Structure formats: structure tokens, C-alpha cells
Coordinates of C-alpha atoms and ligand atoms in Angstrom, one line a residue:
M128 CA 117.1 -3.9 -5.2
L129 CA 116.0 -0.7 -2.6
N130 CA 118.6 -2.3 1.0
G131 CA 119.1 0.8 2.5
K132 CA 117.3 2.3 0.6
T133 CA 115.1 5.5 2.2
I134 CA 112.6 6.7 -0.1
I135 CA 110.0 9.6 1.1
I136 CA 107.0 10.1 -1.1
G137 CA 104.5 12.7 -1.1
I138 CA 101.3 12.8 -1.6
S139 CA 99.2 16.1 -2.5
G140 CA 95.3 16.3 -2.3
G141 CA 94.3 14.7 -5.6
I142 CA 92.1 11.4 -7.1
A143 CA 95.0 9.6 -7.7
A144 CA 96.1 9.6 -4.4
Y145 CA 95.1 6.0 -4.0
K146 CA 97.1 4.6 -6.0
T147 CA 100.0 5.8 -4.4
A148 CA 99.0 2.5 -2.3
Y149 CA 99.7 0.3 -4.3
L150 CA 103.2 1.9 -5.1
V151 CA 104.4 2.1 -1.0
S152 CA 103.8 -1.4 -1.4
R153 CA 106.1 -2.3 -3.4
L154 CA 108.7 -0.5 -2.4
V155 CA 108.7 -1.9 1.2
K156 CA 108.1 -5.5 -0.6
N157 CA 111.7 -4.5 -2.5
H158 CA 112.9 -3.7 1.5
A159 CA 112.8 0.3 1.2
E160 CA 112.6 2.1 3.8
V161 CA 109.9 4.5 2.8
H162 CA 108.6 7.5 4.5
V163 CA 105.4 9.1 3.3
I164 CA 104.4 12.8 3.9
M165 CA 100.8 13.8 2.9
T166 CA 99.3 17.1 2.9
D167 CA 96.7 18.3 4.7
H168 CA 94.0 18.1 1.7
A169 CA 95.6 14.6 0.8
R170 CA 93.8 13.5 3.7
E171 CA 90.5 13.8 2.3
F172 CA 91.2 11.2 -0.1
I173 CA 93.2 8.4 1.9
A174 CA 94.1 8.1 5.5
P175 CA 97.2 8.3 6.8
L176 CA 96.4 4.7 8.7
T177 CA 96.4 3.1 4.8
F178 CA 100.1 4.3 4.5
E179 CA 101.0 3.7 7.8
T180 CA 100.9 0.1 7.7
L181 CA 102.0 -0.4 5.2
S182 CA 105.3 1.1 5.1
G183 CA 105.6 0.6 9.0
Q184 CA 106.3 4.5 9.3
E185 CA 105.1 7.0 11.0
C186 CA 103.4 9.2 8.0
V187 CA 103.9 12.8 8.6
T188 CA 101.6 15.6 7.6
N189 CA 101.8 18.1 10.5
T190 CA 105.4 20.2 10.7
F191 CA 105.0 21.5 14.4
E192 CA 102.8 18.7 15.8
R193 CA 105.6 17.7 18.7
K194 CA 106.7 14.2 19.7
G195 CA 108.6 14.7 23.3
H196 CA 112.4 14.2 21.1
F197 CA 114.1 17.5 19.3
D198 CA 114.9 16.3 15.8
V199 CA 114.0 19.0 13.5
E200 CA 111.6 16.7 11.6
H201 CA 111.1 17.8 8.1
V202 CA 115.1 18.7 8.3
E203 CA 115.4 14.9 9.8
L204 CA 113.0 13.4 7.3
A205 CA 115.2 15.4 4.2
K206 CA 119.1 14.9 5.5
K207 CA 118.6 11.2 5.3
A208 CA 116.1 10.7 1.8
D209 CA 118.1 9.2 -1.6
L210 CA 114.8 9.9 -3.2
F211 CA 111.7 12.2 -3.1
M212 CA 109.4 11.2 -4.9
V213 CA 105.5 13.2 -5.3
A214 CA 103.4 11.7 -5.7
P215 CA 100.0 12.8 -6.8
A216 CA 101.5 16.4 -7.6
T217 CA 98.7 18.9 -7.7
A218 CA 98.8 22.4 -8.9
N219 CA 98.9 23.7 -5.9
I220 CA 101.5 21.6 -4.9
I221 CA 103.6 22.7 -8.0
A222 CA 103.6 26.1 -7.3
K223 CA 104.5 25.9 -4.4
F224 CA 107.5 24.0 -5.0
A225 CA 108.3 26.1 -7.8
H226 CA 108.3 29.3 -5.6
G227 CA 110.6 28.3 -2.5
I228 CA 106.7 28.3 -0.9
A229 CA 107.4 25.8 2.5
D230 CA 103.9 26.4 4.5
D231 CA 103.3 22.7 5.5
M232 CA 105.1 19.6 6.4
L233 CA 105.5 18.4 2.5
S234 CA 106.5 21.9 1.3
T235 CA 109.1 21.8 4.2
T236 CA 110.6 18.5 3.9
F237 CA 111.4 18.9 0.3
L238 CA 112.5 22.5 0.2
A239 CA 114.8 21.4 2.9
A240 CA 116.2 18.0 0.5
N241 CA 119.1 17.3 -0.9
C242 CA 118.6 14.4 -2.4
P243 CA 116.7 13.5 -6.2
K244 CA 113.2 14.6 -7.0
I245 CA 110.9 13.1 -8.8
V246 CA 107.6 15.3 -9.5
V247 CA 104.0 13.3 -10.6
P248 CA 101.8 15.9 -11.8
A249 CA 98.6 14.8 -11.9
M250 CA 95.3 17.3 -11.7
N251 CA 92.5 18.1 -15.0
T252 CA 93.6 18.6 -17.9
R253 CA 92.7 22.4 -17.8
M254 CA 94.9 22.5 -15.2
Y255 CA 97.2 21.3 -16.6
E256 CA 97.7 22.6 -19.3
N257 CA 97.2 26.5 -18.1
P258 CA 100.4 28.3 -18.8
I259 CA 101.1 29.1 -15.3
T260 CA 101.0 25.3 -14.5
Q261 CA 103.6 24.7 -17.3
D262 CA 105.7 26.9 -16.4
N263 CA 106.0 26.1 -12.8
I264 CA 107.7 22.8 -14.2
E265 CA 109.2 24.6 -16.6
L266 CA 111.1 25.9 -13.6
L267 CA 111.1 22.8 -11.2
R268 CA 113.0 21.0 -13.9
K269 CA 115.1 23.8 -14.3
Y270 CA 116.1 23.5 -10.7
G271 CA 117.1 19.7 -11.3
M272 CA 113.9 18.3 -10.7
T273 CA 112.9 15.4 -12.7
V274 CA 108.8 15.7 -14.0
V275 CA 107.2 12.7 -15.4
D276 CA 105.0 13.1 -17.4
P277 CA 101.5 12.4 -16.8
A278 CA 99.1 9.9 -19.2
V279 CA 97.1 10.9 -21.7
G280 CA 93.4 9.4 -20.8
L281 CA 89.8 9.6 -19.2
L282 CA 89.9 11.5 -15.9
A283 CA 88.2 10.8 -12.9
C284 CA 86.4 14.5 -13.4
G285 CA 85.1 13.0 -16.8
D286 CA 87.5 15.8 -19.0
T287 CA 89.6 13.3 -21.9
G288 CA 93.5 14.8 -21.7
A289 CA 96.9 14.8 -20.4
G290 CA 96.5 14.6 -16.9
K291 CA 96.2 11.2 -15.8
M292 CA 98.6 10.4 -13.0
P293 CA 101.0 6.5 -14.5
E294 CA 100.2 3.4 -12.9
P295 CA 102.3 2.8 -9.8
E296 CA 104.6 0.5 -11.3
E297 CA 105.6 2.5 -13.5
L298 CA 106.6 5.0 -10.6
F299 CA 108.0 2.6 -9.7
E300 CA 110.9 2.1 -12.7
W301 CA 111.7 6.1 -12.9
I302 CA 112.8 4.9 -8.8
L303 CA 114.7 1.8 -9.8
R304 CA 116.4 3.9 -12.4
E305 CA 117.5 6.9 -9.8
V306 CA 118.5 4.4 -7.0
G307 CA 118.0 1.1 -8.1
R308 CA 121.5 0.1 -9.9
P309 CA 125.1 1.7 -8.4
K310 CA 125.3 4.1 -11.5
D311 CA 127.9 2.2 -13.8
M312 CA 127.7 2.0 -16.9
I313 CA 126.8 6.3 -17.4
G314 CA 128.6 7.4 -20.5
K315 CA 127.8 3.1 -22.2
R316 CA 125.7 3.3 -25.1
V317 CA 124.4 -0.1 -25.2
L318 CA 122.9 -1.8 -28.3
V319 CA 120.5 -5.2 -27.3
S320 CA 118.9 -6.8 -29.7
A321 CA 115.6 -8.6 -28.3
G322 CA 112.8 -11.3 -29.1
A323 CA 111.4 -13.7 -32.1
T324 CA 111.4 -12.5 -35.9
Q325 CA 108.9 -13.8 -37.8
E326 CA 109.0 -14.8 -41.2
S327 CA 106.1 -14.1 -43.6
M328 CA 105.2 -16.9 -45.6
D329 CA 102.1 -15.2 -47.6
P330 CA 100.3 -12.8 -45.7
V331 CA 98.3 -14.1 -43.6
R332 CA 101.4 -17.2 -42.0
Y333 CA 104.7 -16.8 -40.7
I334 CA 107.9 -18.9 -40.2
T335 CA 108.4 -18.1 -35.7
N336 CA 110.6 -19.4 -32.5
H337 CA 109.4 -19.0 -29.1
S338 CA 111.6 -16.5 -27.7
S339 CA 109.9 -14.1 -26.3
G340 CA 111.9 -11.7 -25.6
K341 CA 112.1 -11.5 -21.3
M342 CA 116.1 -11.8 -21.4
G343 CA 116.6 -9.0 -23.9
F344 CA 114.7 -7.0 -21.6
A345 CA 115.6 -7.8 -18.8
V346 CA 119.2 -6.6 -20.7
A347 CA 118.6 -3.8 -21.7
R348 CA 116.2 -2.5 -18.1
E349 CA 120.5 -3.5 -16.4
C350 CA 121.9 -1.4 -18.6
V351 CA 118.8 1.4 -17.9
M352 CA 119.3 0.7 -14.5
R353 CA 123.0 1.4 -14.3
G354 CA 123.1 4.7 -16.0
A355 CA 123.8 3.7 -19.8
D356 CA 122.3 6.0 -22.6
V357 CA 120.3 2.3 -24.8
T358 CA 118.8 1.3 -28.6
L359 CA 116.9 -2.2 -28.2
V360 CA 116.0 -3.4 -31.4
K361 CA 112.9 -5.7 -30.8
A362 CA 111.3 -8.4 -32.6
A363 CA 108.0 -9.3 -32.3
T364 CA 107.2 -10.3 -28.5
S365 CA 104.1 -9.8 -26.2
A366 CA 106.2 -8.9 -22.6
E367 CA 105.9 -5.4 -21.4
V368 CA 109.0 -3.6 -23.7
P369 CA 111.3 -1.5 -20.8
R370 CA 111.2 2.0 -20.3
F371 CA 114.2 4.8 -20.8
C372 CA 115.4 2.7 -23.9
I373 CA 115.1 4.2 -27.9
V374 CA 113.0 1.1 -28.9
I375 CA 112.9 0.8 -32.9
D376 CA 110.9 -2.2 -34.3
A377 CA 112.1 -4.9 -36.6
V378 CA 110.0 -8.5 -37.3
N379 CA 112.7 -10.4 -40.0
A380 CA 115.2 -11.2 -40.4
E381 CA 115.7 -8.4 -42.9
A382 CA 115.0 -5.7 -40.8
M383 CA 116.2 -7.1 -37.7
F384 CA 120.2 -6.9 -39.9
R385 CA 119.5 -3.7 -40.9
E386 CA 118.2 -2.3 -37.7
V387 CA 121.1 -3.4 -35.7
T388 CA 124.3 -3.1 -38.1
E389 CA 122.8 0.7 -38.6
H390 CA 122.8 1.4 -35.0
A391 CA 126.2 -1.0 -33.4
A392 CA 128.2 1.7 -35.7
D393 CA 127.9 3.7 -32.1
A394 CA 127.2 1.5 -29.7
D395 CA 130.3 -0.3 -27.1
I396 CA 128.2 -2.5 -25.9
V397 CA 126.7 -4.8 -28.6
V398 CA 124.1 -7.6 -26.7
M399 CA 122.0 -9.9 -29.1
A400 CA 119.3 -11.7 -27.2
A401 CA 116.8 -11.5 -30.7
A402 CA 116.3 -15.1 -31.5
I403 CA 116.8 -14.8 -35.4
S404 CA 114.8 -17.3 -37.6
D405 CA 117.5 -19.1 -39.1
Y406 CA 114.6 -19.9 -42.4
T407 CA 112.7 -17.5 -44.6
P408 CA 110.8 -18.2 -47.0
V409 CA 111.7 -18.0 -51.1
D410 CA 109.6 -14.9 -52.3
Y411 CA 107.2 -17.1 -54.8
S412 CA 106.1 -14.2 -56.6
D413 CA 109.6 -14.4 -57.7
Q414 CA 109.6 -17.9 -58.6
K415 CA 108.9 -20.3 -61.4
I416 CA 107.8 -22.7 -59.6
K417 CA 104.0 -24.4 -59.7
K418 CA 103.3 -26.1 -56.6
K419 CA 100.7 -28.7 -57.0
D420 CA 97.5 -28.6 -55.1
G421 CA 97.9 -30.2 -51.9
D422 CA 101.5 -29.3 -52.0
L423 CA 102.4 -28.3 -48.4
S424 CA 105.9 -27.4 -49.1
I425 CA 107.4 -24.1 -49.1
P426 CA 111.5 -23.4 -50.2
L427 CA 113.5 -22.0 -47.4
K428 CA 116.3 -19.7 -48.2
R429 CA 118.7 -19.5 -45.2
T430 CA 119.5 -15.5 -43.2
T431 CA 122.2 -13.9 -42.4
D432 CA 124.2 -14.7 -39.6
I433 CA 123.6 -11.1 -37.7
L434 CA 126.0 -11.9 -35.1
A435 CA 129.0 -13.3 -37.0
H436 CA 128.2 -10.0 -39.5
L437 CA 128.7 -8.3 -36.8
G438 CA 131.5 -10.3 -35.3
A439 CA 133.1 -9.2 -38.3
N440 CA 132.7 -6.4 -38.8
R441 CA 133.4 -4.3 -35.3
K442 CA 134.4 -1.6 -34.1
D443 CA 137.7 -1.1 -32.3
G444 CA 136.8 -1.4 -28.8
Q445 CA 132.7 -2.8 -28.9
F446 CA 131.9 -6.4 -26.5
L447 CA 130.0 -8.2 -28.7
C448 CA 128.0 -10.5 -26.9
G449 CA 125.8 -12.9 -28.2
F450 CA 123.8 -15.9 -26.9
S451 CA 123.3 -19.8 -28.2
M452 CA 120.0 -22.3 -26.9
E453 CA 122.0 -26.1 -27.0
T454 CA 119.9 -28.6 -26.9
E455 CA 122.8 -30.9 -26.3
N456 CA 127.0 -30.0 -26.8
M457 CA 126.6 -27.1 -25.0
L458 CA 130.0 -26.0 -24.6
E459 CA 131.9 -27.6 -27.4
N460 CA 128.9 -25.6 -30.3
S461 CA 129.0 -22.5 -28.0
R462 CA 133.4 -22.2 -27.7
G463 CA 132.9 -23.1 -31.7
K464 CA 130.5 -20.0 -32.1
L465 CA 132.8 -18.1 -29.3
A466 CA 135.8 -18.3 -32.7
R467 CA 133.2 -18.1 -35.6
K468 CA 132.1 -15.2 -34.9
N469 CA 134.8 -13.4 -33.0
V470 CA 132.3 -12.8 -30.2
D471 CA 133.9 -11.8 -26.5
M472 CA 130.8 -13.6 -24.4
I473 CA 128.2 -16.1 -25.7
V474 CA 125.7 -16.9 -22.9
A475 CA 124.1 -20.2 -23.6
N476 CA 121.6 -22.1 -22.5
N477 CA 120.3 -25.7 -22.6
L478 CA 116.9 -25.9 -23.5
K479 CA 116.8 -29.3 -21.5
N480 CA 117.2 -27.6 -18.7
E481 CA 113.6 -27.2 -16.2
G482 CA 113.6 -23.3 -16.0
A483 CA 115.7 -22.1 -18.6
G484 CA 115.2 -20.8 -22.4
F485 CA 111.8 -19.1 -24.0
G486 CA 109.0 -18.1 -21.9
T487 CA 110.2 -19.0 -18.6
D488 CA 110.7 -15.9 -16.1
T489 CA 113.4 -17.6 -14.5
N490 CA 117.3 -18.8 -16.4
L491 CA 119.7 -21.1 -16.0
V492 CA 122.4 -19.7 -17.9
T493 CA 126.4 -20.2 -18.8
L494 CA 129.0 -17.7 -18.7
I495 CA 131.5 -19.0 -21.8
T496 CA 134.7 -16.1 -23.0
K497 CA 137.7 -17.0 -24.5
D498 CA 139.4 -17.7 -20.8
T499 CA 136.4 -18.9 -18.7
V500 CA 133.3 -20.8 -18.3
H501 CA 131.1 -19.9 -15.7
E502 CA 128.0 -21.4 -14.7
Q503 CA 125.0 -19.7 -12.8
V504 CA 122.5 -21.1 -10.3
L505 CA 118.6 -20.8 -11.5
M506 CA 117.7 -17.2 -10.9
S507 CA 115.3 -14.7 -12.8
K508 CA 116.2 -13.3 -15.9
Q509 CA 116.0 -10.0 -14.3
E510 CA 119.5 -11.6 -12.0
V511 CA 120.8 -13.3 -15.0
A512 CA 121.2 -10.1 -16.3
R513 CA 122.8 -8.5 -14.1
V514 CA 125.2 -10.6 -14.4
I515 CA 126.1 -10.6 -17.7
I516 CA 126.4 -7.1 -17.6
N517 CA 129.1 -7.0 -14.4
Q518 CA 131.0 -9.7 -16.2
I519 CA 131.0 -7.4 -19.7
L520 CA 131.8 -4.7 -16.6
D521 CA 134.8 -6.7 -15.5
M522 CA 135.5 -7.4 -19.1
T523 CA 135.8 -3.8 -20.3
K524 CA 137.6 -2.1 -18.0
Ligands
FMN605 C1 87.6 15.4 -5.8 C2 88.7 16.8 -6.1 C3 90.0 15.8 -6.8 C4 90.6 16.7 -7.3 N1 91.4 16.6 -7.9 C5 92.7 17.3 -7.7 C6 93.9 16.6 -8.6 O1 93.4 15.5 -9.3 N2 94.6 17.5 -9.1 C7 94.8 19.0 -8.4 O2 95.4 19.6 -8.9 N3 93.9 19.1 -7.5 C8 93.3 18.2 -7.3 N4 92.0 18.7 -6.6 C9 92.3 20.5 -5.7 C10 93.2 20.0 -4.6 O3 92.4 19.4 -4.5 C11 93.2 22.0 -4.7 O4 94.0 22.5 -5.1 C12 94.1 21.6 -3.1 O5 94.0 22.3 -2.4 C13 95.2 20.4 -3.4 O6 96.1 21.1 -1.7 P1 97.5 20.3 -1.1 O7 98.1 20.7 -2.8 O8 97.8 20.8 -0.8 O9 97.4 18.6 -1.5 C14 90.9 18.0 -6.5 C15 89.6 18.8 -5.8 C16 88.7 18.3 -5.5 C17 87.0 18.2 -4.5

């Protein structure tokens, strides 16, 4: 994902500096070239050797160190960077960045760099909430930098409040969103549904299916990384919800129908990856049915076919993609759905194939359109999402 990208990670003297080691490792494993610059105070918290070992690059700390070559190092590094993230960013380094002070290697290189910059404040709540720090953060935003809001929680100093550095995994997502994919979906509005609806039988039990939501989430994440504005309508799922989307909960088929139809009205692309239960229990309170003792049967009624409704009511130029889980006659059944429901593409998977379908992190799919059939190999769901989006963009050029 980060092949060919050069990322500078700046570290200043905050207790969260240890977390940045994991971030550097994550970036390197994703094939980024990572250069770490530390302030002198950062070295009090974690040794440069840790970052040198993880990044395979010298960890730069001193602006005036001579190394026998005559490049001006802070300028050279600044020129080659695709992205500059400072995590943790102390109140002190934020103040320097905001006012153009360049009195150490980190602040000097930061001032020299004109790549996208992401600053991650991490400090005691009182320092963070101090109007001086808040004004400095506003200045960074005014100058076009991204400032990540700190998490709220128990801080290392024992106080509770805003100021915690977000976890490395979240910072990795911020980096991916900035440089992880070409930005070929800017201005596109995408609606994705994901997860499994739950149809209540009574206050305790419900009917559902095995969908984990992972495939829909991967599609939403792919679109976000490529610059789209994504609305994600999610039913039940325990998978980690992708960041940077507008997330709307819709637990049952009725709520899913309501939310999806409302938000589809503005979408350029709709990907229905949620697994909607075909049936929902009839509400007993409406019925004059008396059950015999021990009778476990429940009357069911069909839920609305959301994909067909979207196909019948879509706005001009909207691309509609549905998913189809088949156990037999995959191609024939999917082609039938494509025509019947007025859909542009069906992503079909055969539940009998190992590694495909519900719950797994991989999928084996076939993309079926009116004129084409593209069988894919077994891939991660994230890679499948990329293939799906590539195909959609090809068809909507
Ligand atoms: C144990 C300890 C923890 C600290 N943690 C933070 C912190 O999380 N955030 C912060 O802004 N400053 C923190 N400081 C204060 C900074 O280290 C101090 O302001 C320093 O001058 C920052 O220098 P730098 O920005 O050049 O790295 C801490 C200091 C100590 C002694």
C-alpha cells in the first residue's frame, strides 16, 4: 500500500513517544521508506536506536551534525517526503510549528517541508485546553495542516480528559488516507451498506445471518482512501468500523430500507453489501394467533427487497452494485438478479468455496455485469474492494 512513499515521522518529548515505535514498524511492513526525526527531549523517553532498527534508517536528531556529505540534510529530507506526521506533538513543538520557529532538526525540517503534514497533539488536558495551545492548533489548521484530535481518557499523569495520543493503528489509517491510494474518487459520493440485519422475534431473540460486515467495510475504507465522501449504513457487526465515513446504524431490514433509500438519493455510487434477512417475524401483538404450549413455530413475512427498490428508483447516472451469495448456479442466478433488479454489477461469491463469503478476511468473487464476467482469485477483502472499485470507476468513466 505504501510502496515508493517516503514518510517522515517526527517525535517530540511526550510520554506517548513509545507508541510511535509500533507505528513506524507498521509503516515499514507496508513498504514505506520511513525517516524518524526526534527532538532532544524525545530521546529522554525512547532511544533513537529503537527507530533506527525498525526503520532501517539513521534517526536524525541534530541539525548541525557533519557526516562527510554535503547535502543539507533537513532540506533533502523535506524535499523527498510524501507525508510528514509528528506524533506525539508536544505543546512546545506545536507552538514552534505555529510560529515558524526552526531551532532544532524537527522544527527546521518541518518548516522546510511542503508535503501534507499531520500533527498529533498529545499532552496533559490542562496543557491541551490552554487557549494558547488551542490558538496554536487553529493556526496549524489555518496553514493547511491536519491536526488529529486527541483521544479522551486516563492520561499517563493520572488526570482524565482530552490529550491522549490516538492508538498507532488509528494514526496508520490517517497516513493511508493521505498517501495510501491514488485520489481518483474525489467529489464522488458513495453509499455502502454492511453487516447483518437482526429481525426481532421477541425482546430477547432475533433472526439474523452470518455476515460479518467485513466486505462492506473494506469497500467503504477503499472509497475513503481514494478520496470519496462515504456514508456507511451498518447493521449488526463486530468488525472494526472504518474511519472517516458518516456512519448510520440500521439494525433491522426496515431501518436499513429507510436509511439506505434516504441516503441513496444523493449518492453517485451505491454498494449494497449488507446481508438483509429475507424474512422477519410477524408481530404477535397484531395477530389473533394463539400458540399452543410448546409450539415454537413463528409466522414470518418477507422483508422488502431493498436492492430491487433501489434499482427501480435510482437517479440518473447512479451506479448500483449488489452482492449475491450463492450455493449453486452462481452465474445464472446472479445474471437473473442483475436484470430483474436493474443493477449494474453483482459481486457474486460461492459459499461452498473455501476462504469465500461470511466472516473470513478473504474472499473469492466473480464480478458480473451485463456484458462481462470477471472471475477473481482468492484475495483479502481489502484487495477485493479495490478490484470492485476499479471496475466501477472503469464503467463510470
Ligand atoms: C515525564 C514527562 C512527560 C511529559 N509528557 C509530555 C506530553 O505528553 N506532552 C507535552 O506536550 N509535554 C510533555 N512533557 C513536557 C515536554 O517534555 C517539555 O515541554 C519539553 O520541553 C518538550 O520538548 P520538545 O517539544 O522539544 O520535545 C513531559 C515532560 C516530562 C518530564
